[in-house]
mmCIF file of C-alpha atoms (C1' of nucleotides) in Angstrom:
data_model
loop_
_atom_site.group_PDB
_atom_site.id
_atom_site.type_symbol
_atom_site.label_atom_id
_atom_site.label_comp_id
_atom_site.label_asym_id
_atom_site.label_seq_id
_atom_site.Cartn_x
_atom_site.Cartn_y
_atom_site.Cartn_z
ATOM 1 C CA UNK O 1 9.363 -21.059 -0.345
ATOM 2 C CA UNK O 2 12.609 -20.087 -1.734
ATOM 3 C CA UNK O 3 12.003 -16.390 -1.153
ATOM 4 C CA UNK O 4 12.490 -14.557 -4.314
ATOM 5 C CA UNK O 5 11.889 -10.632 -3.727
ATOM 6 C CA UNK O 6 13.321 -9.759 -0.756
ATOM 7 C CA UNK O 7 12.081 -6.733 -1.282
ATOM 8 C CA UNK O 8 14.076 -4.108 1.681
ATOM 9 C CA UNK O 9 12.520 -0.158 2.074
ATOM 10 C CA UNK O 10 14.698 2.970 3.247
ATOM 11 C CA UNK O 11 14.885 3.315 6.826
ATOM 12 C CA UNK O 12 12.558 6.836 5.861
ATOM 13 C CA UNK O 13 9.479 5.207 3.919
ATOM 14 C CA UNK O 14 9.597 2.408 7.263
ATOM 15 C CA UNK O 15 9.475 4.838 9.928
ATOM 16 C CA UNK O 16 7.233 6.240 7.595
ATOM 17 C CA UNK O 17 4.326 3.950 7.417
ATOM 18 C CA UNK O 18 5.445 2.751 10.882
ATOM 19 C CA UNK O 19 4.021 6.543 12.151
ATOM 20 C CA UNK O 20 1.130 5.807 8.772
ATOM 21 C CA UNK O 21 -0.203 2.402 11.813
ATOM 22 C CA UNK O 22 1.154 4.598 14.952
ATOM 23 C CA UNK O 23 -1.760 7.868 14.074
ATOM 24 C CA UNK O 24 -4.278 5.009 12.785
ATOM 25 C CA UNK O 25 -4.057 2.880 16.288
ATOM 26 C CA UNK O 26 -4.023 6.328 18.190
ATOM 27 C CA UNK O 27 -7.006 7.869 16.370
ATOM 28 C CA UNK O 28 -9.265 4.718 16.324
ATOM 29 C CA UNK O 29 -9.032 4.194 20.255
ATOM 30 C CA UNK O 30 -9.308 7.947 20.201
ATOM 31 C CA UNK O 31 -12.809 7.558 18.846
ATOM 32 C CA UNK O 32 -13.367 4.615 20.789
ATOM 33 C CA UNK O 33 -13.885 1.670 18.152
ATOM 34 C CA UNK O 34 -12.861 -1.824 18.294
ATOM 35 C CA UNK O 35 -10.225 -3.188 15.413
ATOM 36 C CA UNK O 36 -13.798 -4.686 14.316
ATOM 37 C CA UNK O 37 -15.532 -2.261 13.535
ATOM 38 C CA UNK O 38 -12.997 -0.678 12.166
ATOM 39 C CA UNK O 39 -12.352 -3.517 9.849
ATOM 40 C CA UNK O 40 -16.210 -3.983 8.860
ATOM 41 C CA UNK O 41 -16.425 -0.234 7.926
ATOM 42 C CA UNK O 42 -13.487 -0.138 5.678
ATOM 43 C CA UNK O 43 -14.367 -4.402 4.323
ATOM 44 C CA UNK O 44 -11.557 -5.848 4.971
ATOM 45 C CA UNK O 45 -10.476 -8.603 8.084
ATOM 46 C CA UNK O 46 -9.344 -7.914 11.252
ATOM 47 C CA UNK O 47 -5.945 -9.683 10.959
ATOM 48 C CA UNK O 48 -5.317 -6.886 8.192
ATOM 49 C CA UNK O 49 -6.372 -3.928 10.009
ATOM 50 C CA UNK O 50 -4.021 -5.248 12.974
ATOM 51 C CA UNK O 51 -1.190 -5.654 9.881
ATOM 52 C CA UNK O 52 -1.721 -2.192 9.211
ATOM 53 C CA UNK O 53 -1.682 -0.758 12.557
ATOM 54 C CA UNK O 54 2.128 -3.276 12.906
ATOM 55 C CA UNK O 55 3.288 -0.750 9.642
ATOM 56 C CA UNK O 56 4.182 -3.920 8.077
ATOM 57 C CA UNK O 57 4.826 -2.419 4.444
ATOM 58 C CA UNK O 58 3.111 -5.022 2.656
ATOM 59 C CA UNK O 59 -0.079 -4.268 3.060
ATOM 60 C CA UNK O 60 -2.550 -2.697 0.600
ATOM 61 C CA UNK O 61 -2.257 1.219 -0.298
ATOM 62 C CA UNK O 62 -6.586 1.191 -0.815
ATOM 63 C CA UNK O 63 -6.868 -0.398 2.979
ATOM 64 C CA UNK O 64 -4.512 1.378 4.437
ATOM 65 C CA UNK O 65 -6.023 4.571 2.813
ATOM 66 C CA UNK O 66 -9.432 3.722 3.882
ATOM 67 C CA UNK O 67 -8.284 2.805 7.518
ATOM 68 C CA UNK O 68 -7.218 5.896 7.627
ATOM 69 C CA UNK O 69 -9.784 7.870 6.711
ATOM 70 C CA UNK O 70 -12.002 6.164 8.353
ATOM 71 C CA UNK O 71 -10.572 6.731 11.442
ATOM 72 C CA UNK O 72 -9.852 9.827 10.777
ATOM 73 C CA UNK O 73 -6.125 10.814 10.191
ATOM 74 C CA UNK O 74 -5.644 13.075 7.086
ATOM 75 C CA UNK O 75 -3.506 11.673 4.452
ATOM 76 C CA UNK O 76 -2.333 14.802 2.920
ATOM 77 C CA UNK O 77 -3.420 17.059 5.438
ATOM 78 C CA UNK O 78 -5.822 17.811 3.289
ATOM 79 C CA UNK O 79 -9.855 17.813 3.044
ATOM 80 C CA UNK O 80 -11.473 16.498 -0.062
ATOM 81 C CA UNK O 81 -12.246 19.415 -1.662
ATOM 82 C CA UNK O 82 -9.008 21.006 -1.178
ATOM 83 C CA UNK O 83 -7.585 16.225 -2.806
ATOM 84 C CA UNK O 84 -9.617 17.169 -5.607
ATOM 85 C CA UNK O 85 -8.209 20.972 -6.621
ATOM 86 C CA UNK O 86 -4.458 19.980 -5.841
ATOM 87 C CA UNK O 87 -5.292 17.126 -7.950
ATOM 88 C CA UNK O 88 -5.673 19.006 -10.691
ATOM 89 C CA UNK O 89 -3.163 21.701 -9.978
ATOM 90 C CA UNK O 90 -0.489 18.906 -10.763
ATOM 91 C CA UNK O 91 -2.051 17.780 -13.242
ATOM 92 C CA UNK O 92 -1.538 21.228 -14.789
ATOM 93 C CA UNK O 93 2.008 20.546 -14.388
ATOM 94 C CA UNK O 94 2.034 17.351 -15.611
ATOM 95 C CA UNK O 95 0.741 18.606 -19.377
ATOM 96 C CA UNK O 96 4.060 21.062 -19.106
ATOM 97 C CA UNK O 97 6.761 18.634 -17.580
ATOM 98 C CA UNK O 98 7.849 16.848 -21.528
ATOM 99 C CA UNK O 99 6.058 13.345 -21.515
ATOM 100 C CA UNK O 100 9.099 11.622 -21.953
ATOM 101 C CA UNK O 101 12.020 11.804 -19.610
ATOM 102 C CA UNK O 102 15.734 11.719 -22.271
ATOM 103 C CA UNK O 103 18.464 10.562 -21.077
ATOM 104 C CA UNK O 104 22.546 12.202 -21.627
ATOM 105 C CA UNK O 105 23.429 9.604 -24.553
ATOM 106 C CA UNK O 106 27.045 11.529 -24.855
ATOM 107 C CA UNK O 107 30.303 9.437 -24.612
ATOM 108 C CA UNK O 108 30.186 9.531 -20.584
ATOM 109 C CA UNK O 109 27.771 9.084 -17.781
ATOM 110 C CA UNK O 110 27.779 12.347 -16.108
ATOM 111 C CA UNK O 111 26.592 10.042 -12.806
ATOM 112 C CA UNK O 112 27.374 11.401 -10.100
ATOM 113 C CA UNK A 1 -11.673 -15.463 -12.118
ATOM 114 C CA UNK A 2 -14.650 -15.422 -10.181
ATOM 115 C CA UNK A 3 -14.172 -12.411 -8.348
ATOM 116 C CA UNK A 4 -14.245 -12.500 -4.421
ATOM 117 C CA UNK A 5 -13.164 -9.619 -2.485
ATOM 118 C CA UNK A 6 -14.431 -7.161 -4.431
ATOM 119 C CA UNK A 7 -12.910 -4.799 -1.760
ATOM 120 C CA UNK A 8 -14.659 -0.922 -3.461
ATOM 121 C CA UNK A 9 -13.135 2.793 -1.763
ATOM 122 C CA UNK A 10 -13.778 5.886 -0.935
ATOM 123 C CA UNK A 11 -13.471 8.514 -2.194
ATOM 124 C CA UNK A 12 -11.497 10.365 -0.274
ATOM 125 C CA UNK A 13 -9.505 8.082 -0.449
ATOM 126 C CA UNK A 14 -9.383 7.062 -4.528
ATOM 127 C CA UNK A 15 -8.307 10.336 -4.727
ATOM 128 C CA UNK A 16 -5.937 10.620 -1.850
ATOM 129 C CA UNK A 17 -4.359 7.685 -3.660
ATOM 130 C CA UNK A 18 -4.484 8.961 -7.175
ATOM 131 C CA UNK A 19 -2.809 12.060 -6.744
ATOM 132 C CA UNK A 20 -0.248 10.274 -4.654
ATOM 133 C CA UNK A 21 0.665 8.814 -7.824
ATOM 134 C CA UNK A 22 0.215 12.099 -10.064
ATOM 135 C CA UNK A 23 2.303 13.937 -6.600
ATOM 136 C CA UNK A 24 5.358 10.856 -8.263
ATOM 137 C CA UNK A 25 5.226 11.050 -11.319
ATOM 138 C CA UNK A 26 4.876 14.938 -11.334
ATOM 139 C CA UNK A 27 8.265 14.856 -9.420
ATOM 140 C CA UNK A 28 9.711 11.956 -11.577
ATOM 141 C CA UNK A 29 9.876 14.214 -14.195
ATOM 142 C CA UNK A 30 11.190 16.730 -13.165
ATOM 143 C CA UNK A 31 14.483 15.076 -11.989
ATOM 144 C CA UNK A 32 14.829 13.741 -15.308
ATOM 145 C CA UNK A 33 14.239 10.009 -14.216
ATOM 146 C CA UNK A 34 13.309 7.644 -16.737
ATOM 147 C CA UNK A 35 10.729 4.862 -15.412
ATOM 148 C CA UNK A 36 13.558 2.154 -15.255
ATOM 149 C CA UNK A 37 15.608 3.838 -13.234
ATOM 150 C CA UNK A 38 13.382 4.973 -10.331
ATOM 151 C CA UNK A 39 12.270 1.212 -10.489
ATOM 152 C CA UNK A 40 15.819 0.075 -10.396
ATOM 153 C CA UNK A 41 16.440 1.962 -7.104
ATOM 154 C CA UNK A 42 13.885 0.856 -5.221
ATOM 155 C CA UNK A 43 14.004 -2.420 -6.074
ATOM 156 C CA UNK A 44 10.360 -3.509 -8.463
ATOM 157 C CA UNK A 45 9.051 -3.812 -11.833
ATOM 158 C CA UNK A 46 8.891 -0.656 -14.019
ATOM 159 C CA UNK A 47 5.672 -2.053 -14.403
ATOM 160 C CA UNK A 48 4.653 -1.854 -10.437
ATOM 161 C CA UNK A 49 6.469 1.962 -10.910
ATOM 162 C CA UNK A 50 3.866 2.774 -13.817
ATOM 163 C CA UNK A 51 0.394 0.999 -11.116
ATOM 164 C CA UNK A 52 1.362 3.459 -8.793
ATOM 165 C CA UNK A 53 1.659 6.738 -10.956
ATOM 166 C CA UNK A 54 -1.828 5.635 -11.548
ATOM 167 C CA UNK A 55 -3.161 5.181 -8.527
ATOM 168 C CA UNK A 56 -3.742 1.805 -8.642
ATOM 169 C CA UNK A 57 -4.626 1.012 -4.505
ATOM 170 C CA UNK A 58 -4.064 -2.549 -4.910
ATOM 171 C CA UNK A 59 -0.126 -1.573 -4.738
ATOM 172 C CA UNK A 60 1.971 -2.297 -2.217
ATOM 173 C CA UNK A 61 2.293 0.250 0.334
ATOM 174 C CA UNK A 62 6.471 -0.109 0.935
ATOM 175 C CA UNK A 63 6.660 0.160 -2.456
ATOM 176 C CA UNK A 64 4.491 2.863 -3.654
ATOM 177 C CA UNK A 65 6.566 5.189 0.047
ATOM 178 C CA UNK A 66 9.761 3.661 -1.374
ATOM 179 C CA UNK A 67 9.067 5.572 -4.998
ATOM 180 C CA UNK A 68 7.914 8.484 -3.025
ATOM 181 C CA UNK A 69 10.677 8.873 -0.614
ATOM 182 C CA UNK A 70 12.635 8.527 -4.167
ATOM 183 C CA UNK A 71 12.083 11.046 -6.391
ATOM 184 C CA UNK A 72 11.862 13.478 -3.338
ATOM 185 C CA UNK A 73 7.875 13.440 -3.062
ATOM 186 C CA UNK A 74 7.696 13.795 1.370
ATOM 187 C CA UNK A 75 5.214 11.815 3.122
ATOM 188 C CA UNK A 76 3.579 13.901 6.096
ATOM 189 C CA UNK A 77 6.050 16.984 5.003
ATOM 190 C CA UNK A 78 8.177 15.596 7.619
ATOM 191 C CA UNK A 79 11.626 15.263 7.290
ATOM 192 C CA UNK A 80 13.932 11.878 9.175
ATOM 193 C CA UNK A 81 14.055 13.662 11.723
ATOM 194 C CA UNK A 82 10.925 14.849 12.107
ATOM 195 C CA UNK A 83 8.615 11.852 11.642
ATOM 196 C CA UNK A 84 11.519 9.910 14.687
ATOM 197 C CA UNK A 85 9.402 12.796 16.589
ATOM 198 C CA UNK A 86 6.192 11.763 15.345
ATOM 199 C CA UNK A 87 5.953 8.641 15.728
ATOM 200 C CA UNK A 88 7.390 9.127 19.982
ATOM 201 C CA UNK A 89 5.171 11.334 19.789
ATOM 202 C CA UNK A 90 2.028 9.133 19.249
ATOM 203 C CA UNK A 91 3.458 5.543 21.068
ATOM 204 C CA UNK A 92 3.319 8.147 24.274
ATOM 205 C CA UNK A 93 -0.271 8.921 23.028
ATOM 206 C CA UNK A 94 -0.824 5.384 22.553
ATOM 207 C CA UNK A 95 0.113 4.515 26.371
ATOM 208 C CA UNK A 96 -1.621 7.038 27.756
ATOM 209 C CA UNK A 97 -5.319 5.598 25.813
ATOM 210 C CA UNK A 98 -6.365 2.803 27.292
ATOM 211 C CA UNK A 99 -5.324 -0.810 26.330
ATOM 212 C CA UNK A 100 -8.491 -2.443 25.007
ATOM 213 C CA UNK A 101 -11.881 -0.452 23.485
ATOM 214 C CA UNK A 102 -14.960 -1.174 25.977
ATOM 215 C CA UNK A 103 -18.218 -0.785 23.933
ATOM 216 C CA UNK A 104 -21.122 0.302 25.684
ATOM 217 C CA UNK A 105 -23.032 -3.435 26.465
ATOM 218 C CA UNK A 106 -26.797 -1.454 27.099
ATOM 219 C CA UNK A 107 -29.808 -2.422 27.007
ATOM 220 C CA UNK A 108 -30.025 -0.705 23.149
ATOM 221 C CA UNK A 109 -27.423 0.125 20.393
ATOM 222 C CA UNK A 110 -27.727 4.062 20.335
ATOM 223 C CA UNK A 111 -25.872 3.972 16.799
ATOM 224 C CA UNK A 112 -26.706 6.385 14.163
ATOM 225 C "C1'" DA V 1 13.229 11.800 -41.281
ATOM 226 C "C1'" DT V 2 15.864 8.869 -38.880
ATOM 227 C "C1'" DA V 3 17.372 6.520 -34.554
ATOM 228 C "C1'" DT V 4 17.275 5.999 -30.093
ATOM 229 C "C1'" DT V 5 14.857 5.677 -26.231
ATOM 230 C "C1'" DA V 6 10.814 6.257 -22.995
ATOM 231 C "C1'" DC V 7 6.655 4.652 -22.042
ATOM 232 C "C1'" DG V 8 2.311 1.341 -22.274
ATOM 233 C "C1'" DG V 9 0.028 -2.529 -22.315
ATOM 234 C "C1'" DT V 10 -0.351 -7.529 -22.140
ATOM 235 C "C1'" DC V 11 0.996 -12.157 -20.962
ATOM 236 C "C1'" DT V 12 2.185 -16.145 -17.595
ATOM 237 C "C1'" DA V 13 3.676 -18.153 -14.170
ATOM 238 C "C1'" DT V 14 4.404 -17.783 -8.969
ATOM 239 C "C1'" DA V 15 4.948 -15.921 -5.116
ATOM 240 C "C1'" DT V 16 2.253 -14.137 -1.468
ATOM 241 C "C1'" DA V 17 -1.557 -11.223 0.406
ATOM 242 C "C1'" DT V 18 -5.943 -11.645 2.748
ATOM 243 C "C1'" DA V 19 -10.396 -13.403 4.516
ATOM 244 C "C1'" DA V 20 -11.485 -16.796 7.713
ATOM 245 C "C1'" DA V 21 -11.591 -19.708 11.280
ATOM 246 C "C1'" DT V 22 -9.017 -20.529 16.023
ATOM 247 C "C1'" DC V 23 -7.198 -20.194 20.444
ATOM 248 C "C1'" DA V 24 -5.138 -18.025 23.813
ATOM 249 C "C1'" DT V 25 -4.176 -13.538 26.499
ATOM 250 C "C1'" DT V 26 -5.478 -9.683 28.064
ATOM 251 C "C1'" DT V 27 -8.410 -6.077 29.578
ATOM 252 C "C1'" DA V 28 -13.002 -3.769 30.750
ATOM 253 C "C1'" DT V 29 -16.989 -3.787 33.371
ATOM 254 C "C1'" DC V 30 -19.498 -5.685 36.856
ATOM 255 C "C1'" DG Q 1 -12.924 -12.111 41.880
ATOM 256 C "C1'" DA Q 2 -15.984 -12.643 37.842
ATOM 257 C "C1'" DT Q 3 -17.560 -12.473 33.148
ATOM 258 C "C1'" DA Q 4 -16.705 -10.721 29.208
ATOM 259 C "C1'" DA Q 5 -14.705 -8.440 25.154
ATOM 260 C "C1'" DA Q 6 -11.665 -7.067 22.771
ATOM 261 C "C1'" DT Q 7 -7.158 -7.684 20.994
ATOM 262 C "C1'" DG Q 8 -2.503 -10.525 19.931
ATOM 263 C "C1'" DA Q 9 -1.581 -14.575 17.265
ATOM 264 C "C1'" DT Q 10 -1.321 -18.679 14.154
ATOM 265 C "C1'" DT Q 11 -3.061 -21.570 10.221
ATOM 266 C "C1'" DT Q 12 -5.067 -22.698 5.781
ATOM 267 C "C1'" DA Q 13 -6.837 -22.133 1.460
ATOM 268 C "C1'" DT Q 14 -7.318 -18.665 -2.490
ATOM 269 C "C1'" DA Q 15 -7.382 -15.071 -5.004
ATOM 270 C "C1'" DT Q 16 -4.118 -11.950 -6.991
ATOM 271 C "C1'" DA Q 17 0.233 -9.020 -7.084
ATOM 272 C "C1'" DT Q 18 4.475 -8.502 -9.386
ATOM 273 C "C1'" DA Q 19 7.561 -9.555 -11.827
ATOM 274 C "C1'" DG Q 20 9.472 -10.858 -16.555
ATOM 275 C "C1'" DA Q 21 9.611 -10.703 -20.807
ATOM 276 C "C1'" DC Q 22 7.695 -8.522 -24.562
ATOM 277 C "C1'" DC Q 23 5.634 -5.821 -28.040
ATOM 278 C "C1'" DG Q 24 3.725 -2.041 -30.420
ATOM 279 C "C1'" DT Q 25 3.298 2.976 -29.439
ATOM 280 C "C1'" DA Q 26 5.592 7.552 -28.691
ATOM 281 C "C1'" DA Q 27 8.546 11.460 -28.309
ATOM 282 C "C1'" DT Q 28 12.818 12.814 -28.145
ATOM 283 C "C1'" DA Q 29 18.070 13.866 -30.304
ATOM 284 C "C1'" DT Q 30 20.370 14.147 -33.715
#
DNA sequence: ATATTACGGTCTATATATAAATCATTTATC
DNA sequence: GATAAATGATTTATATATAGACCGTAATAT
C-alpha cells in the first residue's frame, strides 16, 4: 500500500488514450475478432487487452501499439514504408539540431 | 532473472514506437527544453524520458502520451476538440456494433 | 582552454503491471 | 426458452518498470 507516485496526466493525453482504446475496440468488432483471439495474437493476456480497450493509461506502450496494429488501427495514419521514411527524416532533423540543449544562465530567468 | 514473458512485437509496432520517440526528441530540442525540464513537467523521472525517446516499448502509455503532448507532438494529428468529437463518433459506432463477437461454431474451422 | 551543464548509463529498492485462474453476467445462436 | 460462448470483473503471485541517486562523458558558452 502507501501510494507514492500517483502520476496524473493532462486531459488531452487521457482523451487520446481513451480514443485509441475505443478505436481498437471498434476495429476489433468490425473484424469480428474476440478479445481472446486478439490477445493471443498479440501475445498478451485477455485482461490486458480489456484494460487497453478501456483506455487505461498504465498499459505497456508496446502491447497497446501491437494490438492496434493487429486490429488495423494505423498509428500516424501511415503505412510501414512511409513510417520508415518518416523515421529517416526525423533522424536527419535530429542530427542537424544541437546535441545538447543549453539554458540561458543569465541573471534572471526569462521564462514566462 | 529467469525471463518468463519475453513479449515480442511486430516490426510495424516497433517502428511506430521508435518514430514516436524520435519525434518527441526532435520536438523537445526544437523547443529548447532539457530532458530534466520535460520530465519534471510530465511528472516522471529523467531516466524514463530517455527510454521513451529511445523508443523503448515497455514504457507506460500514459507517460509517453503525456510527454508527447508537452513537447507538442500531436497524437492522431488532432486537437482536443476534434479528439473529443472523434471519441463520440467512435462511441456511436460502438453502440451500433454487436456487443459480443460470435464465432462460427460450425463443423470445421475455416481459418487460414 | 575552462567551467558548467546536459546527457547517457548503471545500480538498488519499491511500487505495480501483468498473467493466469476463476466466477458471474450478458449475449448470440439454436 | 435453452445452450454455449464472449465478456466483465476479481484475486493472487510474480516479473518488472520506475524513481532516485550516482557517476563519467560530452557539449556548450564564456
